[in-house]
Short mmCIF file of C-alpha atoms in Angstrom, two decimals:
data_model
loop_
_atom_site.label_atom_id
_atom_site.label_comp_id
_atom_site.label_asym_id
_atom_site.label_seq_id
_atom_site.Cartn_x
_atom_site.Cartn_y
_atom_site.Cartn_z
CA UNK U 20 35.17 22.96 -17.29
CA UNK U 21 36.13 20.52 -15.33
CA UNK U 22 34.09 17.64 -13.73
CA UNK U 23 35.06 15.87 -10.42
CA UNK U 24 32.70 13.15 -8.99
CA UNK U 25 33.19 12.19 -4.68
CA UNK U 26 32.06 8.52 -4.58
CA UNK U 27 31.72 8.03 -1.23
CA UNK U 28 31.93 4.41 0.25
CA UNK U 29 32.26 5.30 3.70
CA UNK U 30 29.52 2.66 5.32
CA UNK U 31 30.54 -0.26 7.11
CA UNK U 32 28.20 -2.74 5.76
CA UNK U 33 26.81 -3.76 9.10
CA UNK U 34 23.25 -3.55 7.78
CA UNK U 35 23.93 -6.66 5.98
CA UNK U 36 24.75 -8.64 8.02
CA UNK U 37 28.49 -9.99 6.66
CA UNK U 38 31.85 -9.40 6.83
CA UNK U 39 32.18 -6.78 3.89
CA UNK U 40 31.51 -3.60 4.33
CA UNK U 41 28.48 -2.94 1.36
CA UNK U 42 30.56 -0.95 -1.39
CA UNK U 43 32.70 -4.51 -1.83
CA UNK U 44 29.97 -7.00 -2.21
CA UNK U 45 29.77 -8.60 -5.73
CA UNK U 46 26.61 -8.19 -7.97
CA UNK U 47 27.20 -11.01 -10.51
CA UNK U 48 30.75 -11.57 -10.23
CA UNK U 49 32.11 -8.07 -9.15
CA UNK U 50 32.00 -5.34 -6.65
CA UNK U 51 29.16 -2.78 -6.24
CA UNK U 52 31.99 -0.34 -6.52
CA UNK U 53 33.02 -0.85 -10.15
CA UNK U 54 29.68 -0.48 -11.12
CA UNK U 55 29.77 3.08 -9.84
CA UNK U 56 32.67 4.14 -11.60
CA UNK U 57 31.83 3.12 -15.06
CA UNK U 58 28.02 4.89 -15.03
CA UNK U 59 30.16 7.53 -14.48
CA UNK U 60 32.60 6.79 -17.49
CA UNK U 61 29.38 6.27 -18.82
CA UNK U 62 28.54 10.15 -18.85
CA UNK U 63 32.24 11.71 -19.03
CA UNK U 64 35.23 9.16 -19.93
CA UNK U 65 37.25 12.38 -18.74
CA UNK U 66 35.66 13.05 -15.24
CA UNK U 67 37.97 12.83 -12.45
CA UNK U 68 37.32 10.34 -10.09
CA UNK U 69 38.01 10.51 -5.86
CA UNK U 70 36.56 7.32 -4.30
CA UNK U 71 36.73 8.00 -0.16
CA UNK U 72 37.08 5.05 1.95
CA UNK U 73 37.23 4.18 5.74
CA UNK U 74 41.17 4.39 6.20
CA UNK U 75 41.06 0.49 7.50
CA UNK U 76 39.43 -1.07 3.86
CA UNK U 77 41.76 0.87 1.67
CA UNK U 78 44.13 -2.29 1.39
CA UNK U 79 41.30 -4.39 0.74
CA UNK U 80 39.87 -1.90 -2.28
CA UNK U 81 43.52 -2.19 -3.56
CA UNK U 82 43.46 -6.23 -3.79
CA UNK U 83 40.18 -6.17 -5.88
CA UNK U 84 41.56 -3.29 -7.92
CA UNK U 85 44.68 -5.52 -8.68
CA UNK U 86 42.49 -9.22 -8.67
CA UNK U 87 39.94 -7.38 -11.52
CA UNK U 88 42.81 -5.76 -13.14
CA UNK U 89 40.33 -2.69 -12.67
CA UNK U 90 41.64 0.06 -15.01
CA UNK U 91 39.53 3.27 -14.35
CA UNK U 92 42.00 5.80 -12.97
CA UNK U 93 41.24 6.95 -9.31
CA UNK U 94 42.83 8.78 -6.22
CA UNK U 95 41.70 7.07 -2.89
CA UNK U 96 41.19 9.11 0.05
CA UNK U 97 40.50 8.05 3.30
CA UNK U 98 37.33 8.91 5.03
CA UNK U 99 36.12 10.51 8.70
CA UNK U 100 34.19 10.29 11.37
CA UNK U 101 31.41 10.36 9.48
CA UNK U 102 30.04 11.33 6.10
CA UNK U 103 30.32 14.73 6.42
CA UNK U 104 33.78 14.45 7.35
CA UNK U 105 34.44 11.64 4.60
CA UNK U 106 32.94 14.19 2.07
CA UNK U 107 35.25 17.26 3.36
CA UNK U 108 38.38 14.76 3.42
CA UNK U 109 36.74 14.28 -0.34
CA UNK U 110 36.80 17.87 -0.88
CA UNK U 111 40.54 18.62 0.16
CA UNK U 112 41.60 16.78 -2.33
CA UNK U 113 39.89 18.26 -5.70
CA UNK U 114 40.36 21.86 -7.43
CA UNK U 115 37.92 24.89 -7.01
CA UNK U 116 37.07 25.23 -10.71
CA UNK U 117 34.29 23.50 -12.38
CA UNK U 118 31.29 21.14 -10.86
CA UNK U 119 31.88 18.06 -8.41
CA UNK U 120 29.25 15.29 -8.02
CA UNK U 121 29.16 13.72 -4.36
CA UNK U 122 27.87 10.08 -4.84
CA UNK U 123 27.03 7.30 -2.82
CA UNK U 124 29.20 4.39 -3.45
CA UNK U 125 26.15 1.86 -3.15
CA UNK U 126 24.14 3.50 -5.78
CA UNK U 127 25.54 1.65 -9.26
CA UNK U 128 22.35 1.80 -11.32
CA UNK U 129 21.74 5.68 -11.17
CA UNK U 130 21.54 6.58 -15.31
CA UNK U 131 23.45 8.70 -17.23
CA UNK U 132 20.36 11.05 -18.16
CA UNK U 133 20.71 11.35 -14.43
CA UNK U 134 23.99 12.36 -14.24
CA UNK U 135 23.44 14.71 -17.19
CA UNK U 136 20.05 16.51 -15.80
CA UNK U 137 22.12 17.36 -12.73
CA UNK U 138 25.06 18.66 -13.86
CA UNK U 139 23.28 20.99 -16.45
CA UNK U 140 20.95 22.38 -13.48
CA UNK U 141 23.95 22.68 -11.18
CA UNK U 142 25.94 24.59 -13.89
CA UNK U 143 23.12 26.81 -14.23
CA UNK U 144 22.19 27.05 -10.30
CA UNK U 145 25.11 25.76 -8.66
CA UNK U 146 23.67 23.17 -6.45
CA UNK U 147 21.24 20.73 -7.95
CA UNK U 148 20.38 16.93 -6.73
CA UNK U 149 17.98 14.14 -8.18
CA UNK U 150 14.64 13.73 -6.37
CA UNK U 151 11.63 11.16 -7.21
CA UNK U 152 8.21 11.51 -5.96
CA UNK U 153 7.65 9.33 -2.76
CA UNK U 154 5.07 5.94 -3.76
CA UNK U 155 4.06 5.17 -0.73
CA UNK U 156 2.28 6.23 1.98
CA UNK U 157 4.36 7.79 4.96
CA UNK U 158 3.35 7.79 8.73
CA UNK U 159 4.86 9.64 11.12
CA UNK U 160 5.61 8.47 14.67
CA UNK U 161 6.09 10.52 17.45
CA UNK U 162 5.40 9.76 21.62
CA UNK U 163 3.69 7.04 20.65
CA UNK U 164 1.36 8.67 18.26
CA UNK U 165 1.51 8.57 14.55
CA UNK U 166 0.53 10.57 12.17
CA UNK U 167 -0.46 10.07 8.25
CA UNK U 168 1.75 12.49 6.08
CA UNK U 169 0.39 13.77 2.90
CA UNK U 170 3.23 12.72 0.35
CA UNK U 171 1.77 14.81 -2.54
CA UNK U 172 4.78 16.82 -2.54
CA UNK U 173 7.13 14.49 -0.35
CA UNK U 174 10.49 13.11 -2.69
CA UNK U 175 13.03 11.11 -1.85
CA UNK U 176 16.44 12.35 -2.64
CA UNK U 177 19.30 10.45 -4.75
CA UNK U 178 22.67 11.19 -5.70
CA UNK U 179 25.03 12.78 -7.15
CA UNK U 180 24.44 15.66 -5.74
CA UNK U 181 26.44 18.31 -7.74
CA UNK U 182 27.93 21.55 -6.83
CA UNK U 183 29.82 24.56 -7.92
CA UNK U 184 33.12 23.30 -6.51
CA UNK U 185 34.40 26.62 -4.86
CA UNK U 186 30.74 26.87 -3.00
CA UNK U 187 30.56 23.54 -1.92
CA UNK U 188 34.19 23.79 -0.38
CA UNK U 189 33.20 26.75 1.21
CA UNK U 190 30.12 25.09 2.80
CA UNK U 191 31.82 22.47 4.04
CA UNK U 192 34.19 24.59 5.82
CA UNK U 193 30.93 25.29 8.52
CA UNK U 194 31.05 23.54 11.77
CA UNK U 195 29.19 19.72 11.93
CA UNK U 196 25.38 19.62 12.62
CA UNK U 197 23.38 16.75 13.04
CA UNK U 198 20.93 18.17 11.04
CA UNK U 199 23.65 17.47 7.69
CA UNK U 200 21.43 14.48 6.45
CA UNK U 201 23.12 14.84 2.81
CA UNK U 202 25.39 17.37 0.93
CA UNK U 203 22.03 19.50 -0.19
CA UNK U 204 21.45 20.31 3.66
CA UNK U 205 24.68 21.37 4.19
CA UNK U 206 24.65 23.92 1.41
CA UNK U 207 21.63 25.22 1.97
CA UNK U 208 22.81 25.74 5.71
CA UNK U 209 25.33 27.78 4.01
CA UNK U 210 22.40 30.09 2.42
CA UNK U 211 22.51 28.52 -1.10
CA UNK U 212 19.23 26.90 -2.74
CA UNK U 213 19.66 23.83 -4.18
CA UNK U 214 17.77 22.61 -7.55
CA UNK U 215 15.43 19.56 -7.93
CA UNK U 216 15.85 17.42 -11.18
CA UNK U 217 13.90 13.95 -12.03
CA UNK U 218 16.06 10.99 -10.89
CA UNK U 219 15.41 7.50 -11.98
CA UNK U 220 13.92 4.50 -10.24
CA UNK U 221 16.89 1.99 -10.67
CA UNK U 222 18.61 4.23 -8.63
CA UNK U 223 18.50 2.24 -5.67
CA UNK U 224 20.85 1.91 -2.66
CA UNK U 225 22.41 -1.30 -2.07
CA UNK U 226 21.53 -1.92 1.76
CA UNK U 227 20.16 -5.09 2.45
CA UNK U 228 20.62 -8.62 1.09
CA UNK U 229 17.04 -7.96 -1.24
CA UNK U 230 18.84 -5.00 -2.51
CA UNK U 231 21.66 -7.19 -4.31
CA UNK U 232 18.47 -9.36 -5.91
CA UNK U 233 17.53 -6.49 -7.37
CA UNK U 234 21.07 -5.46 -8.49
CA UNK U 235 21.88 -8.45 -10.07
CA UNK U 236 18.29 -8.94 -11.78
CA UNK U 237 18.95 -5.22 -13.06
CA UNK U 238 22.43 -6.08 -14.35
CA UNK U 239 21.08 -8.74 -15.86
CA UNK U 240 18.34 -7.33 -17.68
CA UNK U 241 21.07 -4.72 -19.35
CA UNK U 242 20.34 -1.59 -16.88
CA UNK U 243 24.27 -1.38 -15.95
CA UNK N 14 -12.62 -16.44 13.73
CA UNK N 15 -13.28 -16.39 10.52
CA UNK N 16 -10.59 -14.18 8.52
CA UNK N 17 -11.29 -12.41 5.16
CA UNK N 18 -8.56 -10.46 3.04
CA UNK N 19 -10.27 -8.09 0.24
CA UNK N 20 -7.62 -7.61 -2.59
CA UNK N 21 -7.83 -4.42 -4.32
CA UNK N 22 -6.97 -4.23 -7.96
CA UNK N 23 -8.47 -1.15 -9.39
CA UNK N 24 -5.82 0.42 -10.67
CA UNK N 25 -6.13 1.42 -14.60
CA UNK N 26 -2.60 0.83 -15.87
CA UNK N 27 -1.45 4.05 -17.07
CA UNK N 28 1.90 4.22 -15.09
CA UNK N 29 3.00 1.43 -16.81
CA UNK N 30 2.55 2.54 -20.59
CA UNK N 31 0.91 -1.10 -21.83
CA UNK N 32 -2.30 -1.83 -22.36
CA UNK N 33 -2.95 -4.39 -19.28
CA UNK N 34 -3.64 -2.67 -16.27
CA UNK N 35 -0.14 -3.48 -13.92
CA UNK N 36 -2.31 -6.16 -11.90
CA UNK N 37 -2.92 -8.43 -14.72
CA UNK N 38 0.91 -8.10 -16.07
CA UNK N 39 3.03 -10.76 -15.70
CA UNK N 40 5.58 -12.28 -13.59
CA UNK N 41 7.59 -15.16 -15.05
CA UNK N 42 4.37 -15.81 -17.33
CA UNK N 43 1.56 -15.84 -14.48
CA UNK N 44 -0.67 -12.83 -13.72
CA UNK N 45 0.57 -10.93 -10.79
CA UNK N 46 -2.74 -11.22 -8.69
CA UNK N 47 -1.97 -15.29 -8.89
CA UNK N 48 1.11 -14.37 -6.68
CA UNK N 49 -1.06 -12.59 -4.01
CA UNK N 50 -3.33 -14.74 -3.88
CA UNK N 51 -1.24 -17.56 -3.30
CA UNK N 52 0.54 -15.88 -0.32
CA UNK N 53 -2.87 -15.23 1.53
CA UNK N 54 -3.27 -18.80 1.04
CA UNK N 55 0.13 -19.74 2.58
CA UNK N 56 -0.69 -17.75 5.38
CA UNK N 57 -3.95 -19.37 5.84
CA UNK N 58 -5.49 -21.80 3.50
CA UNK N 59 -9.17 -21.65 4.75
CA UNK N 60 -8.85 -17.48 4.25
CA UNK N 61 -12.22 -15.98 2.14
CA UNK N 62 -11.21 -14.32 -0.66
CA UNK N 63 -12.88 -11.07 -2.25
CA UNK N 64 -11.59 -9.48 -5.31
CA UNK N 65 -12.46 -6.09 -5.58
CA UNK N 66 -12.10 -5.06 -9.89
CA UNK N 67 -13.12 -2.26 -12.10
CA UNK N 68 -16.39 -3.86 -13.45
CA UNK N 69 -14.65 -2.98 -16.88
CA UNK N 70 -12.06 -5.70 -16.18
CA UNK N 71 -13.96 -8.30 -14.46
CA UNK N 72 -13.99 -10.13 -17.85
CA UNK N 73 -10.55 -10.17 -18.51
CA UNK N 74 -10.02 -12.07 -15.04
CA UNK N 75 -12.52 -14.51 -15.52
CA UNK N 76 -10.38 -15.22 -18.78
CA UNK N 77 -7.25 -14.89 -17.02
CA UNK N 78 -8.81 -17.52 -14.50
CA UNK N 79 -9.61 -19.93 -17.07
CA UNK N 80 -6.71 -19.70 -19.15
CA UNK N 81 -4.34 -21.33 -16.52
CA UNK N 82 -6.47 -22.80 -14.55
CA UNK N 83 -6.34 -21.04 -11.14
CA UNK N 84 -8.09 -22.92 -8.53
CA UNK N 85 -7.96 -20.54 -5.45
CA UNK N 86 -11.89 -19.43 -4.68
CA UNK N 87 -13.11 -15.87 -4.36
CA UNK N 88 -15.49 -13.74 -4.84
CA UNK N 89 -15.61 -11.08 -7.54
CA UNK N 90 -17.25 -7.68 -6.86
CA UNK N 91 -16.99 -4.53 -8.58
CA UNK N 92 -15.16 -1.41 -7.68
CA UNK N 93 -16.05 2.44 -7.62
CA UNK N 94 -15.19 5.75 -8.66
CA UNK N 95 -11.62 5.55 -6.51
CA UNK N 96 -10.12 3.25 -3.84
CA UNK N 97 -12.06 4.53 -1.38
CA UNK N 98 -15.33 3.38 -2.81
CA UNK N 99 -13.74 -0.01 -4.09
CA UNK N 100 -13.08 -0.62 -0.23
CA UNK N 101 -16.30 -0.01 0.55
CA UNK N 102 -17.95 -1.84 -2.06
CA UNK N 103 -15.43 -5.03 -0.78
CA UNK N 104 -16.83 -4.65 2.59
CA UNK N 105 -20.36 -4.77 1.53
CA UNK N 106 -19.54 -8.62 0.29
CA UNK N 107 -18.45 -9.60 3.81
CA UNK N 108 -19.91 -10.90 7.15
CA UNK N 109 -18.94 -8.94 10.41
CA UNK N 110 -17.57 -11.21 12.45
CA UNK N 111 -13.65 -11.31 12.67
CA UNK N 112 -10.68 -9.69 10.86
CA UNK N 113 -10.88 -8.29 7.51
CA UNK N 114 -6.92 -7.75 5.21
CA UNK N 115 -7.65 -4.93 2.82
CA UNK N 116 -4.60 -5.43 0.67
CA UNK N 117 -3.09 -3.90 -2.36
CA UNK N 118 -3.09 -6.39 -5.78
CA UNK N 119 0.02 -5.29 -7.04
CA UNK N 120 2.03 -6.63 -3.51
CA UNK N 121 2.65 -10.19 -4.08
CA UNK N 122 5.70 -10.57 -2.22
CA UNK N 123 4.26 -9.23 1.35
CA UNK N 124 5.62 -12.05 3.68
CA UNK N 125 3.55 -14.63 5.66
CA UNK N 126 5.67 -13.62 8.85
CA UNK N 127 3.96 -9.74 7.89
CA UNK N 128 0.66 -11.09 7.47
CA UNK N 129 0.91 -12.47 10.82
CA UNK N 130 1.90 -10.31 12.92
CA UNK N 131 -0.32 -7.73 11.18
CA UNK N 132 -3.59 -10.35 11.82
CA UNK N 133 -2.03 -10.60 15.23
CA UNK N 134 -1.43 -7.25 16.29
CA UNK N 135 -5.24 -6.21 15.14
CA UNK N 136 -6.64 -9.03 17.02
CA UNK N 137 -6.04 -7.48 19.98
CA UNK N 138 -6.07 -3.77 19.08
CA UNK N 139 -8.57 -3.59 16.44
CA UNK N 140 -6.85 -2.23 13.72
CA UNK N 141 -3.33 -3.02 12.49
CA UNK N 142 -0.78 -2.06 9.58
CA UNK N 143 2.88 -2.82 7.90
CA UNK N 144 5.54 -0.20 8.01
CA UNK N 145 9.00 0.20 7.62
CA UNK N 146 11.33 2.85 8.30
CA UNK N 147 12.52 5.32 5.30
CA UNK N 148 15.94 4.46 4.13
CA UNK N 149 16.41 7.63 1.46
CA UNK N 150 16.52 10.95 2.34
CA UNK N 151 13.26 13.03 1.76
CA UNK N 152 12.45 16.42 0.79
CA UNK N 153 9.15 18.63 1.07
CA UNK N 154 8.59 21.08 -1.88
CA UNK N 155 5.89 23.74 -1.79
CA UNK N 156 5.51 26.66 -3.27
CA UNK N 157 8.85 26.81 -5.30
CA UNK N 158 11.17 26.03 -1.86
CA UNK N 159 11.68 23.01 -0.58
CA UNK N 160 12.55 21.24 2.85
CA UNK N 161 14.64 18.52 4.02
CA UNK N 162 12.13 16.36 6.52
CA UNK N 163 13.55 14.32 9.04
CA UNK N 164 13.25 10.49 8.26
CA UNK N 165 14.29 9.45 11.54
CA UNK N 166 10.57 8.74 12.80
CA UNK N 167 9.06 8.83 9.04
CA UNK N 168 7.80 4.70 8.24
CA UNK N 169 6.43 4.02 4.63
CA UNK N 170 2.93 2.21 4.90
CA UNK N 171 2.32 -0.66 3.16
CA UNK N 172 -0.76 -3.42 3.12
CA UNK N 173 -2.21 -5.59 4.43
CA UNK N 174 -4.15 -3.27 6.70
CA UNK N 175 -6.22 -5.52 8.99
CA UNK N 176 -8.74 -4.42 11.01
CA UNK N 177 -12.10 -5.75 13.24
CA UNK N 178 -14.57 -6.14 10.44
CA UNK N 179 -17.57 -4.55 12.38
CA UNK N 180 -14.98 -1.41 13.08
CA UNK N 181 -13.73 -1.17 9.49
CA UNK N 182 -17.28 -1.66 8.19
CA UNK N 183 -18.54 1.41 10.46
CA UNK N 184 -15.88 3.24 9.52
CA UNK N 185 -16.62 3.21 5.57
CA UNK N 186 -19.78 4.55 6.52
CA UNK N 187 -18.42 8.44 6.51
CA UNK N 188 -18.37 10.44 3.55
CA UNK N 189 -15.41 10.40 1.66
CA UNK N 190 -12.42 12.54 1.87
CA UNK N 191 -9.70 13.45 -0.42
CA UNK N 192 -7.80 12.74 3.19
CA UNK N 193 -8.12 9.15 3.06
CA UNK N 194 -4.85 7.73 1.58
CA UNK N 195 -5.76 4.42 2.93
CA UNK N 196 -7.66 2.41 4.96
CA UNK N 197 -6.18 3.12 8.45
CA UNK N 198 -6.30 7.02 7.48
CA UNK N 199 -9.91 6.30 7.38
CA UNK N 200 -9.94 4.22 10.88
CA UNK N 201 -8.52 7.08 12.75
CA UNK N 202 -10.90 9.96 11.30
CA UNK N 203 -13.45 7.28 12.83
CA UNK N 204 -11.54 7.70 15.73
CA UNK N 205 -9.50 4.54 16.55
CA UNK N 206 -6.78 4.42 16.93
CA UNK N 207 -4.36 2.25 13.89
CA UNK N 208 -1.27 0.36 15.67
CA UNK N 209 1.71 -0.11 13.79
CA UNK N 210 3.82 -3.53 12.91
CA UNK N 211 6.80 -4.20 11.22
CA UNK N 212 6.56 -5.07 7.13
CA UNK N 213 8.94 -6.65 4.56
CA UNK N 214 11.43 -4.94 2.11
CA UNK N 215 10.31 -7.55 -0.52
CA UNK N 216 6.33 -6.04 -0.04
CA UNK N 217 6.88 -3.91 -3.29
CA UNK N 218 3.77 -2.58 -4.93
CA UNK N 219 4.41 -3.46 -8.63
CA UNK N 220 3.72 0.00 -10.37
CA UNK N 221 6.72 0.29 -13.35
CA UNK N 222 8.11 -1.79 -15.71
CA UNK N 223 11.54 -1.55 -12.98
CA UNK N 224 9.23 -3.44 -10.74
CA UNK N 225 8.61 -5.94 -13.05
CA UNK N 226 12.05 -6.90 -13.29
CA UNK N 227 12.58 -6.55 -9.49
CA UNK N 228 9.59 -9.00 -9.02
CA UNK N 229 10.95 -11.70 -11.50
CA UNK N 230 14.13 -11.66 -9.68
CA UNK N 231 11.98 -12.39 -6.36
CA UNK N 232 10.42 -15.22 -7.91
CA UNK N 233 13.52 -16.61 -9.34
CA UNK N 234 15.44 -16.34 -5.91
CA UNK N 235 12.61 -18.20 -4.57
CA UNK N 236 10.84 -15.51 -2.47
CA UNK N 237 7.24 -15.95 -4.09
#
């Protein structure tokens, strides 16, 4: 069947403070981006690839496409308002048979057991997404209160998150909420459950200028 | 006043899969406690030291200590049966005037700017701890559903947790509870209340082998 993954590169990079948006910034040499894409060659040299982009910094993904002579075949689509729209733009443009994996663009280092353990629950289930448990301890804070939170069954959620195409095309066809944190909530808005599989630690998201120390150290030590 | 910071390093290891519990392991060839230490120092030179160890261990340290020569002085006392009873055993080495730092061993890279305003903020409130908001999703999972929570008020906690020694010591005094997750959880069942400052990403607590890696790249890039 056939396998679709949505990167999705929609942020604007303001978090770090420069003048490229996240997805583009180099970790030794090159962009976060084409890290992405091969994992994912990584797991299935055949997998389709749509890579959604704010319509403004598709000319500039084009130059380092054409300055790395980078050869992994791709349709570009531009992105929304926000990531729910950027996902459904993401959505138009892919068949309804077989899985899709919706990705965050600034997550190179998830692993290809990763990849695997999600789309073998998802093709069981139909909606599954990578989860670790949570290492610290979490406070709440509320009216100028807080409150401890027992994280003995708290996880934080990764991506992909992978879907039966035709379900998660339907569920994206429901009206935005703010309550859409991720593709997960939006399908379970729809009334489908979605399955928890192990994720792995590397799996980081590139946010902050620490996070590309930690890419580069990671790329370095042979985790690409 | 005279400050204190209590390191606790009782942790056993297992997570990582050597034989060297994680807070001997090493960073660019030096024990990762020599890290933490150091930064209290930066922060303030004249600082007391107490190490809190499993008695099992204690050994190993003074080897560790003699092997490269480290020159910072401390006291050495034996932990308990969990962290809770490590604490306590910490505070029993200490006067009770001032502010006491209960920090975790395996965070070398907290920042001086976090140990300051933490000191800071619990010299005038009494008790004081790190946090930073949640970046990743999260997700509650209980009895075979699970939840998306809402991260937008949700901080992770880190250390150092400083607090009014006479306070903190009082405090310890209750019987324990599987509820205490840390020290400030165990402030507030005394009934103060625990004010919260802003951490650093860096402040990782070194528990994998990934951390490893990420904490060699700190010291490379010259945040040690």
């Amino acid at each position: 069947m056939k396998q679709t993954v949505i990167i999705v590169a929609g942020g604007s990079g303001m978090r770090m403070g420069g003048d490229l948006p996240k997805q583009f910034l180099n970790i030794c040499g090159r962009p976060v981006l084409f890290y992405t894409f091969e994992t994912f060659m990584g797991y299935n040299a055949e997998i389709e690839f749509v890579l959604v982009l704010p319509e403004s910094h598709i000319p500039l993904w084009a130059g380092l496409v054409s300055k790395h002579d980078f050869g992994v075949p791709h349709k570009v689509v531009a992105g929304g308002r926000t990531r729910f729209h950027s996902v459904k733009n993401g959505l138009a443009a892919i068949g309804n048979e077989g899985l899709v994996a919706i990705h965050d663009g600034v997550r190179p280092f998830v692993s290809v057991d990763t990849i695997e353990r999600t789309f073998a629950a998802a093709d069981l289930s139909g909606a599954a997404i990578p989860v670790l448990p949570v290492i610290e301890s979490l406070r709440y804070s509320f009216h100028n209160e807080t409150y401890p939170i027992d994280r003995g069954n708290m996880f934080s959620v990764q991506t992909p998150q992978v879907f039966n195409k035709a379900l998660i095309k339907q569920a994206y066809e429901m009206s935005f909420s703010e309550s859409f944190t991720d593709d997960a909530t939006v399908v379970e808005k729809f009334g489908h459950a979605v399955e928890l599989v192990e994720g792995n630690r590397e799996n980081i998201k590139i946010t902050t200028p620490f996070d590309i120390i930690v890419a580069e150290a990671l790329v370095a030590s042979g985790v690409e």
